[in-house]
mmCIF file of C-alpha atoms in Angstrom:
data_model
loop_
_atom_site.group_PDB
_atom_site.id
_atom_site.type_symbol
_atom_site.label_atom_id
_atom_site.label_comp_id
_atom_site.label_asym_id
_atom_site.label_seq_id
_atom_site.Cartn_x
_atom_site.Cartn_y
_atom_site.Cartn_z
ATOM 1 C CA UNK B 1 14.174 -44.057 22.074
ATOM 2 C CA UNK B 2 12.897 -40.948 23.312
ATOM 3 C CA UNK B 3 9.157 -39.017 22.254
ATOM 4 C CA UNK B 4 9.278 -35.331 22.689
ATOM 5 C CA UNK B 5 5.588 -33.985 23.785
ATOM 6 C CA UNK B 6 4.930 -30.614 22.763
ATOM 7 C CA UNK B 7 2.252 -28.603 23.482
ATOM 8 C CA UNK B 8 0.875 -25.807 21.883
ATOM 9 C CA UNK B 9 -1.717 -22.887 23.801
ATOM 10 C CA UNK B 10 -3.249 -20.962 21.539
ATOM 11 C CA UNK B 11 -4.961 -17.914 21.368
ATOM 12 C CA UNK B 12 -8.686 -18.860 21.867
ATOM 13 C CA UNK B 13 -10.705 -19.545 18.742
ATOM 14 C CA UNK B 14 -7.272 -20.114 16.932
ATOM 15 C CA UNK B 15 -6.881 -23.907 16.750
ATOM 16 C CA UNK B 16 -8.924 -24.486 13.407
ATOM 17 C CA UNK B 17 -6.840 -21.543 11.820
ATOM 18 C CA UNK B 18 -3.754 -23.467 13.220
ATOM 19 C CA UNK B 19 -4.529 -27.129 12.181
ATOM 20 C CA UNK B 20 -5.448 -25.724 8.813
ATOM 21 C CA UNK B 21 -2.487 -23.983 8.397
ATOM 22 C CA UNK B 22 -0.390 -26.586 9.875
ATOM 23 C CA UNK B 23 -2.076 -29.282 7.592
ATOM 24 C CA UNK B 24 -1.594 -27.120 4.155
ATOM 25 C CA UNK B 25 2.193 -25.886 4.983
ATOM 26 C CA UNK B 26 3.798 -27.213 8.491
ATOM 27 C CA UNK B 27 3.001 -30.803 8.495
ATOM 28 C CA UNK B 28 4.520 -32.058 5.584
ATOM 29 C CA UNK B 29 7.702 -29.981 6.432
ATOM 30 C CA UNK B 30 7.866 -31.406 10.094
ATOM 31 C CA UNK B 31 7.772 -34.925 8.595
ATOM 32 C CA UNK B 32 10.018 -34.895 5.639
ATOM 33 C CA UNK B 33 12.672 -33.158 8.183
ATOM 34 C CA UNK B 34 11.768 -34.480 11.679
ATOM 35 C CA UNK B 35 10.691 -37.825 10.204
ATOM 36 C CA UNK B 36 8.783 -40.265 13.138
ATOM 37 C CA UNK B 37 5.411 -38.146 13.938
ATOM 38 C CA UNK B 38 3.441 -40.068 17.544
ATOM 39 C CA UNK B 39 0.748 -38.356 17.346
ATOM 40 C CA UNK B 40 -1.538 -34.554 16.678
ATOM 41 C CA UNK B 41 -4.148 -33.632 18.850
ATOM 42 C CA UNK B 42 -6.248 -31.131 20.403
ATOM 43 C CA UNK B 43 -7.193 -30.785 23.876
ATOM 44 C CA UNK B 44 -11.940 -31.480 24.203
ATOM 45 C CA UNK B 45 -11.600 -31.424 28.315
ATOM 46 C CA UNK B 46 -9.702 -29.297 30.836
ATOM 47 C CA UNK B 47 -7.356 -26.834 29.580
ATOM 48 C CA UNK B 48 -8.542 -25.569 25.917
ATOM 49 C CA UNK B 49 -6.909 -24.132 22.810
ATOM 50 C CA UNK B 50 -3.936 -26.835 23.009
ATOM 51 C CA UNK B 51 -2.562 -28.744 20.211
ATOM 52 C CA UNK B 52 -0.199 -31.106 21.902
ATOM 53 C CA UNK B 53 2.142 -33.277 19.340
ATOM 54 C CA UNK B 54 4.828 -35.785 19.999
ATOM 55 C CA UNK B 55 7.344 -37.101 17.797
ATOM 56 C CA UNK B 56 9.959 -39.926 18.002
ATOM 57 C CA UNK B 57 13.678 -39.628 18.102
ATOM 58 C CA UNK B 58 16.485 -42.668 19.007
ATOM 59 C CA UNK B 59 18.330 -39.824 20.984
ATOM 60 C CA UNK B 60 18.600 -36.482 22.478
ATOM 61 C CA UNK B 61 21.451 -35.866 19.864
ATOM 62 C CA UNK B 62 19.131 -37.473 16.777
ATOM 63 C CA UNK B 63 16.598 -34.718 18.117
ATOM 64 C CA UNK B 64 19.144 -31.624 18.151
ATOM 65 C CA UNK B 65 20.247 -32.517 15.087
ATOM 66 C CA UNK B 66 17.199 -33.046 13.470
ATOM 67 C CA UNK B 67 15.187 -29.145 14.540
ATOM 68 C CA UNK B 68 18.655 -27.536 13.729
ATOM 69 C CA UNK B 69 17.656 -28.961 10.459
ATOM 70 C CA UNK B 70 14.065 -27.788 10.937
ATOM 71 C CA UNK B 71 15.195 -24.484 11.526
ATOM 72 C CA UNK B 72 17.196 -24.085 8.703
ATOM 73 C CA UNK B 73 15.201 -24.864 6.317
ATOM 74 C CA UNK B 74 13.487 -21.888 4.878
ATOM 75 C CA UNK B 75 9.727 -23.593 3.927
ATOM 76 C CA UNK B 76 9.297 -24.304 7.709
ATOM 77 C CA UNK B 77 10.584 -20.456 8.358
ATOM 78 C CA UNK B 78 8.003 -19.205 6.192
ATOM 79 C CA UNK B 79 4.896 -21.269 7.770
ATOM 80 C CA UNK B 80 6.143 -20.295 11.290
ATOM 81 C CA UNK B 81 5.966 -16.695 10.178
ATOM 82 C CA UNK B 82 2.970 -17.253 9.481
ATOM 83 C CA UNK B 83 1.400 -19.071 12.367
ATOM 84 C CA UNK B 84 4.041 -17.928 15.290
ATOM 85 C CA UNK B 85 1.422 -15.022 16.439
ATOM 86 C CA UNK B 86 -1.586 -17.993 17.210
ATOM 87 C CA UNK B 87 0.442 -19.506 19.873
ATOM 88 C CA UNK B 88 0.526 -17.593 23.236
ATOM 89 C CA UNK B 89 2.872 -20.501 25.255
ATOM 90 C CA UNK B 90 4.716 -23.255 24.153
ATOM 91 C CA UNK B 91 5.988 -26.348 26.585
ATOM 92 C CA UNK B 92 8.239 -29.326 25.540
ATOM 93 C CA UNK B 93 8.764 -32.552 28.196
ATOM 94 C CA UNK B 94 11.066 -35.527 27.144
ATOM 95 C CA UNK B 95 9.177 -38.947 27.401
ATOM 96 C CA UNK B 96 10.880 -42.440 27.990
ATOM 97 C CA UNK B 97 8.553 -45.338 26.743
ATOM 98 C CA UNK B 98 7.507 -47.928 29.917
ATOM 99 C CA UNK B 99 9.624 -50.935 29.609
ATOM 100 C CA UNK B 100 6.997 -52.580 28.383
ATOM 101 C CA UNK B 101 5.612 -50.160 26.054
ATOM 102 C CA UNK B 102 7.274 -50.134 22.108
ATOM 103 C CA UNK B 103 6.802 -46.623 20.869
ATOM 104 C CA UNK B 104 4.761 -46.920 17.303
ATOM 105 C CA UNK B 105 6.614 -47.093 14.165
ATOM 106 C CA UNK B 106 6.842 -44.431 11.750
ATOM 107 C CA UNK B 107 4.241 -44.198 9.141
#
């Protein structure tokens, strides 16, 4: 298993716009399509105006497959449209779990 971390700056004052947004139009897209959703959050302390998410996959090639999918599908197209111009940088880090660490299961 694999958990891909991404994390979001936005422009400043834009992350209640975004997670409104994102809870109205993106979020039940992302998890219909991508499926096994970590975690949401937003960053209180140190850098501001991130939204960092992280979402499960069993493999790199479960994950390609899956956000080809994503990006196909023409609901998610429309909501990125409409939210692409709030985020100013973007950054995505693969995560392997500790061996002692069992990665939550999907809700």
């Amino acid at each position: 298993m694999i958990v891909e971390m991404r994390t979001y700056t936005l422009s400043i004052g834009a992350t209640g716009r975004y997670f409104k947004a994102y809870g109205e139009k993106g979020l039940a897209v992302q998890k219909r399509i991508l499926g096994h959703l970590v975690g949401y959050y937003s960053v209180e302390v140190g850098g501001l105006n991130k939204v960092i998410h992280l979402w499960a996959y069993e493999s790199l090639d479960e994950r390609a497959r899956r956000r080809a999918t994503l990006w196909s599908d023409p609901e998610w197209l429309d909501y990125v449209k409409e939210v692409g111009g709030l985020v100013q940088h973007q950054e995505n880090q693969i995560l392997s779990p500790a061996p002692f660490f069992q990665v939550p299961p999907a809700v």
